[in-house]
C-alpha positions as MATLAB code, in Angstrom:
seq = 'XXXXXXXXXXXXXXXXXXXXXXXXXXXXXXXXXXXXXXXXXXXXXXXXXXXXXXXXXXXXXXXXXXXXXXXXXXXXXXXXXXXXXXXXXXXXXXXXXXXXXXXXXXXXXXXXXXXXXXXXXXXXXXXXXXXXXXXXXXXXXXXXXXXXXXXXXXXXXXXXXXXXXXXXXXXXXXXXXXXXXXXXXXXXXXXXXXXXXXXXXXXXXXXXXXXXXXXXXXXXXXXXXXXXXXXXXXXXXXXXXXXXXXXXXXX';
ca = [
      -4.913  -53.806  -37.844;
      -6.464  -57.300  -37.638;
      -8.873  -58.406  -40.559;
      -7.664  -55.171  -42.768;
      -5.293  -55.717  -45.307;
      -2.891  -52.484  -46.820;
      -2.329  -52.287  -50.065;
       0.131  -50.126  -52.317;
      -0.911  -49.764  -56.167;
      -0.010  -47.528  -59.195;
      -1.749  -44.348  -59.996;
      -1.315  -45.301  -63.456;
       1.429  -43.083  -64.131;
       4.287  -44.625  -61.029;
       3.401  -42.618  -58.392;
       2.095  -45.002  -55.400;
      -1.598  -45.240  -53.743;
      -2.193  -46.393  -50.183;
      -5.375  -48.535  -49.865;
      -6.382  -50.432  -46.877;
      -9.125  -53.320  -47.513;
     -11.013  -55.480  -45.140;
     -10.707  -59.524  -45.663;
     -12.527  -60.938  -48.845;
     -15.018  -63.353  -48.939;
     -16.201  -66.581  -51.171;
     -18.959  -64.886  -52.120;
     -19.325  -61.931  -54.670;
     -20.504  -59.384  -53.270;
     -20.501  -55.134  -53.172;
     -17.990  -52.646  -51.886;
     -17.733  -49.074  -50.468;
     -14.899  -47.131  -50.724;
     -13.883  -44.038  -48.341;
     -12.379  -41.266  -49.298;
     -11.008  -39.676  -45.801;
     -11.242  -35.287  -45.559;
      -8.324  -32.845  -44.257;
      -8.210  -34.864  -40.874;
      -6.541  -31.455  -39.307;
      -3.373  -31.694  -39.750;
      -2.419  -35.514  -38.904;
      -2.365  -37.189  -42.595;
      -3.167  -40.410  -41.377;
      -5.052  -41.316  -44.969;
      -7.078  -43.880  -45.286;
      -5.201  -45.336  -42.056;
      -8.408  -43.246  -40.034;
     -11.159  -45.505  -41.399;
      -9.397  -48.239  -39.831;
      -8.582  -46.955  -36.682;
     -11.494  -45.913  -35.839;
     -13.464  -48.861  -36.637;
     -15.366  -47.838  -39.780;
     -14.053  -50.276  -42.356;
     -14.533  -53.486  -40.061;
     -18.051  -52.163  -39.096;
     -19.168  -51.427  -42.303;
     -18.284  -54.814  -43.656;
     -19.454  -56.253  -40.985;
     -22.791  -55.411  -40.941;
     -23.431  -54.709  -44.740;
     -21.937  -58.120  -45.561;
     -19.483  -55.793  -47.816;
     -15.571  -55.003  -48.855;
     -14.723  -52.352  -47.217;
     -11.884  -49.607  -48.712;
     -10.283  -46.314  -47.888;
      -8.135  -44.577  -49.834;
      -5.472  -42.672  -48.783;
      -5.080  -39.075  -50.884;
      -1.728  -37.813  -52.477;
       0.519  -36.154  -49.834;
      -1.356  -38.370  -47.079;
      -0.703  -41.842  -45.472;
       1.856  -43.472  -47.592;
       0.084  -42.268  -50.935;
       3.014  -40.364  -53.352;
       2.506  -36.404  -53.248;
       1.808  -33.317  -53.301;
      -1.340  -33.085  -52.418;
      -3.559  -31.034  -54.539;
      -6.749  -30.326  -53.172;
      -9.048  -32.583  -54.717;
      -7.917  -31.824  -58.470;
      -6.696  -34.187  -60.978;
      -4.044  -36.477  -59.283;
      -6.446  -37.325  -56.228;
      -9.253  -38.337  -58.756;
      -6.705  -40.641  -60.590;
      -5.642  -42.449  -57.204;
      -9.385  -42.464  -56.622;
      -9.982  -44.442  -59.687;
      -6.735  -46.321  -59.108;
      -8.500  -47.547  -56.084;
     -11.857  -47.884  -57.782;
     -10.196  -49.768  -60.597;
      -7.983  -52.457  -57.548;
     -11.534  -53.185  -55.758;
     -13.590  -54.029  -59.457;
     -10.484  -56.669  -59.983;
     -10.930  -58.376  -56.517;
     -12.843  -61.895  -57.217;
     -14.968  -61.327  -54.383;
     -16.228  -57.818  -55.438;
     -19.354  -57.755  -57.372;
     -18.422  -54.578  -59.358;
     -21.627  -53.764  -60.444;
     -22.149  -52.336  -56.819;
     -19.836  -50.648  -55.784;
     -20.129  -47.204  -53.888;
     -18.348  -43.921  -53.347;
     -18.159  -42.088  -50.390;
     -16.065  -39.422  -49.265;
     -15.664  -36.472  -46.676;
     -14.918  -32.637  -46.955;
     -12.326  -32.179  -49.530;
     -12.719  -36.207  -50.090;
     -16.264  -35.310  -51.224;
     -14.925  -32.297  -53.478;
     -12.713  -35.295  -55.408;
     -15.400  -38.254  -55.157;
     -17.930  -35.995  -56.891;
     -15.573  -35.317  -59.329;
     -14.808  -39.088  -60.060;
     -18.724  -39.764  -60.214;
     -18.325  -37.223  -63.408;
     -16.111  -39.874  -64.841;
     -16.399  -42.986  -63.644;
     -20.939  -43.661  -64.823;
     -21.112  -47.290  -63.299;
     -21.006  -46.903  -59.961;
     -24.022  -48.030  -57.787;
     -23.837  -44.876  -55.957;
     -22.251  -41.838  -54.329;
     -22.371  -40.492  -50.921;
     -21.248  -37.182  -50.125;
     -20.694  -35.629  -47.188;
     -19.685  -31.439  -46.012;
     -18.364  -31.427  -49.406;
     -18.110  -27.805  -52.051;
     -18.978  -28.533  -55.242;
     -18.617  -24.774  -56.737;
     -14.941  -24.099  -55.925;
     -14.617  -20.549  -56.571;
     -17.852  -19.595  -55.133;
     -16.112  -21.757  -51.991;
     -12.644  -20.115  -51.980;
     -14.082  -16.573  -52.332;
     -16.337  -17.519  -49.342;
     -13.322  -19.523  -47.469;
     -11.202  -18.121  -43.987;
      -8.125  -16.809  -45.222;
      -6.422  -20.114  -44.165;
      -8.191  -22.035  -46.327;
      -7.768  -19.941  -49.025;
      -3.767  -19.800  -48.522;
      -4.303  -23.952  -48.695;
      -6.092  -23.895  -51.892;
      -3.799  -21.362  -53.608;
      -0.677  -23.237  -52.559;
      -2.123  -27.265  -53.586;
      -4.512  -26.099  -56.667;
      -4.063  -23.083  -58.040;
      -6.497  -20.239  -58.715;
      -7.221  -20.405  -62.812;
     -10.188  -20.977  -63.876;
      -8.917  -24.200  -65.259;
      -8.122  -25.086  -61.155;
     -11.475  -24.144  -59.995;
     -13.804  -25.947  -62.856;
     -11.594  -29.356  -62.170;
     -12.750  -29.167  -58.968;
     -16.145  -28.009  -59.031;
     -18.838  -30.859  -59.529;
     -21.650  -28.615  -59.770;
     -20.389  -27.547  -63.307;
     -20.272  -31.232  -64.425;
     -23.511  -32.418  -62.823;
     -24.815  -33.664  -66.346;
     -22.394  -36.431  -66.366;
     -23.027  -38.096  -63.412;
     -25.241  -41.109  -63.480;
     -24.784  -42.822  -60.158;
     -27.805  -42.330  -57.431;
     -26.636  -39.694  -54.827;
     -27.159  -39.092  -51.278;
     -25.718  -35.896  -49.982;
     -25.593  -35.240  -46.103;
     -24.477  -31.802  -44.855;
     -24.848  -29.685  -41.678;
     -26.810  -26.284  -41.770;
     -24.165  -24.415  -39.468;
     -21.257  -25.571  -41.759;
     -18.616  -23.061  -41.845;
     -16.295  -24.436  -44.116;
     -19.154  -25.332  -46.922;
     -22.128  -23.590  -46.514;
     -25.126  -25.275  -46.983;
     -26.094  -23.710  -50.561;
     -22.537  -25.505  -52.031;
     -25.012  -28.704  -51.308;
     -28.651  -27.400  -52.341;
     -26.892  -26.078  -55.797;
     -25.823  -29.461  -56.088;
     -29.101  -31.520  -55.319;
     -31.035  -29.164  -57.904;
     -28.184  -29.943  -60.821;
     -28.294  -33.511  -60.352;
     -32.521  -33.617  -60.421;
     -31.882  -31.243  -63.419;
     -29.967  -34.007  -64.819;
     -32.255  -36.590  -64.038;
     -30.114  -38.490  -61.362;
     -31.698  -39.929  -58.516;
     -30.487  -37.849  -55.549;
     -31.443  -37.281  -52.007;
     -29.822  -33.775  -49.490;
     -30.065  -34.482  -45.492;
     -29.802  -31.432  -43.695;
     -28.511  -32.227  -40.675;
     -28.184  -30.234  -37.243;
     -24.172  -29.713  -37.080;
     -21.675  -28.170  -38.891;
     -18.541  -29.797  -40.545;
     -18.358  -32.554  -38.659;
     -21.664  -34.291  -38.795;
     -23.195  -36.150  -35.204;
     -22.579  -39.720  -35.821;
     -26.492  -40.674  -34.544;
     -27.326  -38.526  -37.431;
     -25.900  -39.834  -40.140;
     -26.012  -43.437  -38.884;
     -29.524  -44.506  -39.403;
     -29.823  -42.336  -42.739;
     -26.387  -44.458  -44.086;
     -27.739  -47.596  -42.757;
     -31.519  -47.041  -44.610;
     -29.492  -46.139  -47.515;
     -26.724  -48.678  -47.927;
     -29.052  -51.957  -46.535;
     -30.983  -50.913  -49.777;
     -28.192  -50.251  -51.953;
     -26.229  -53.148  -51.268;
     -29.723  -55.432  -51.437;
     -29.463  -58.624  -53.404;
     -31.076  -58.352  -57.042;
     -33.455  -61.258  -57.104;
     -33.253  -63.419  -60.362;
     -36.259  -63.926  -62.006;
     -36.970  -67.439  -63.204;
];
């Protein structure tokens, strides 16, 4: 993995967190941190942002630091997973929390994003952690009981066994009910044929945000879970070039 470094930190209460970083610079300046989704079965962790090029090419051409995050029960991130709830917003923050201590991060810019189930989590951090520059969410469910009841069978055997089904279980995992205490500006991208989270899961979403007065933007795309890359690639790039953007000093 040349020009990504891996890290191992604390949770903040022993358990470990895998993070994998590209190479800091001399300069200050913002990073992004992804949050990988189920990834079918392999449990690479944040291990598939680097193989697959994102992390170098994101830092690369944003002029960035570059982070993934590897969930509880995948990579070498300290288990069981539990689908999105309270441990995998801790490492989340863990991670947040590593990147805002790195002298080259300027942590007044720093950006969420995460996939699928690491959408269902990153939203849920966004509830918690206010000064982050923004949050990108992608194929994510943001109502989780409204998603389970909705959910194949499967899925619903997954999110009994890793979460539980009390109410408790579903509201710590359901952004949509916790919309008022987000601050950061959110973009949300989502296919219309998405059998896993429909497409309302999103639009619910949007509407409680602008209800709350945050700055947030929904892409429809044409796909369904897994969004076409020369979709989401120009909307990412409009939105991060700006994002990331230099704040000129006044003199």
């Amino acid at each position: 993995m040349p020009g990504v470094t891996e890290h191992i930190i604390d949770r903040g209460d022993g358990a470990r967190v895998q993070l994998f970083q590209t190479p800091t610079s001399d300069q200050r300046n913002g990073a992004i941190l992804f949050v990988h989704g189920n990834q079918g079965g392999l449990l690479l962790g944040g291990r598939e942002a680097v193989d697959d090029g994102s992390l170098i090419r994101f830092s690369s051409r944003l002029g960035v630091t570059a982070a993934a995050v590897s969930q509880p029960g995948f990579g070498a991130s300290d288990g069981p997973a539990d689908f999105s709830g309270p441990t995998t917003q801790k490492s989340i923050v863990a991670a947040l929390d590593f990147l805002k201590r790195q002298p080259s991060v300027d942590s007044t810019r720093l950006v969420l994003y995460g996939n699928s189930r690491g959408a269902v989590a990153s939203a849920m951090v966004a509830t918690k952690v206010v000064d982050l520059k923004a949050l990108i969410l992608t194929g994510g469910v943001y109502d989780m009981r409204d998603a389970y009841k909705n959910s194949s069978r499967g899925l619903q055997q997954t999110i009994q066994k890793e979460a539980g089904l009390s109410d408790e279980d579903f509201l710590d995992r359901s952004a949509l009910y916790h919309a008022h205490n987000i601050r950061s500006e959110t973009l949300l991208l989502h296919g219309k044929y998405d059998d896993r989270a429909s497409i309302d899961q999103a639009e619910r979403f949007s509407e409680a945000l602008a209800r709350a007065g945050v700055p947030v933007s929904l892409h429809t795309l044409e796909g369904g879970h897994r969004l076409p890359r020369e979709q989401v690639t120009p909307i990412l790039r409009d939105f991060l070039t700006r994002v990331f953007a230099p704040v000129a000093t006044v003199h």
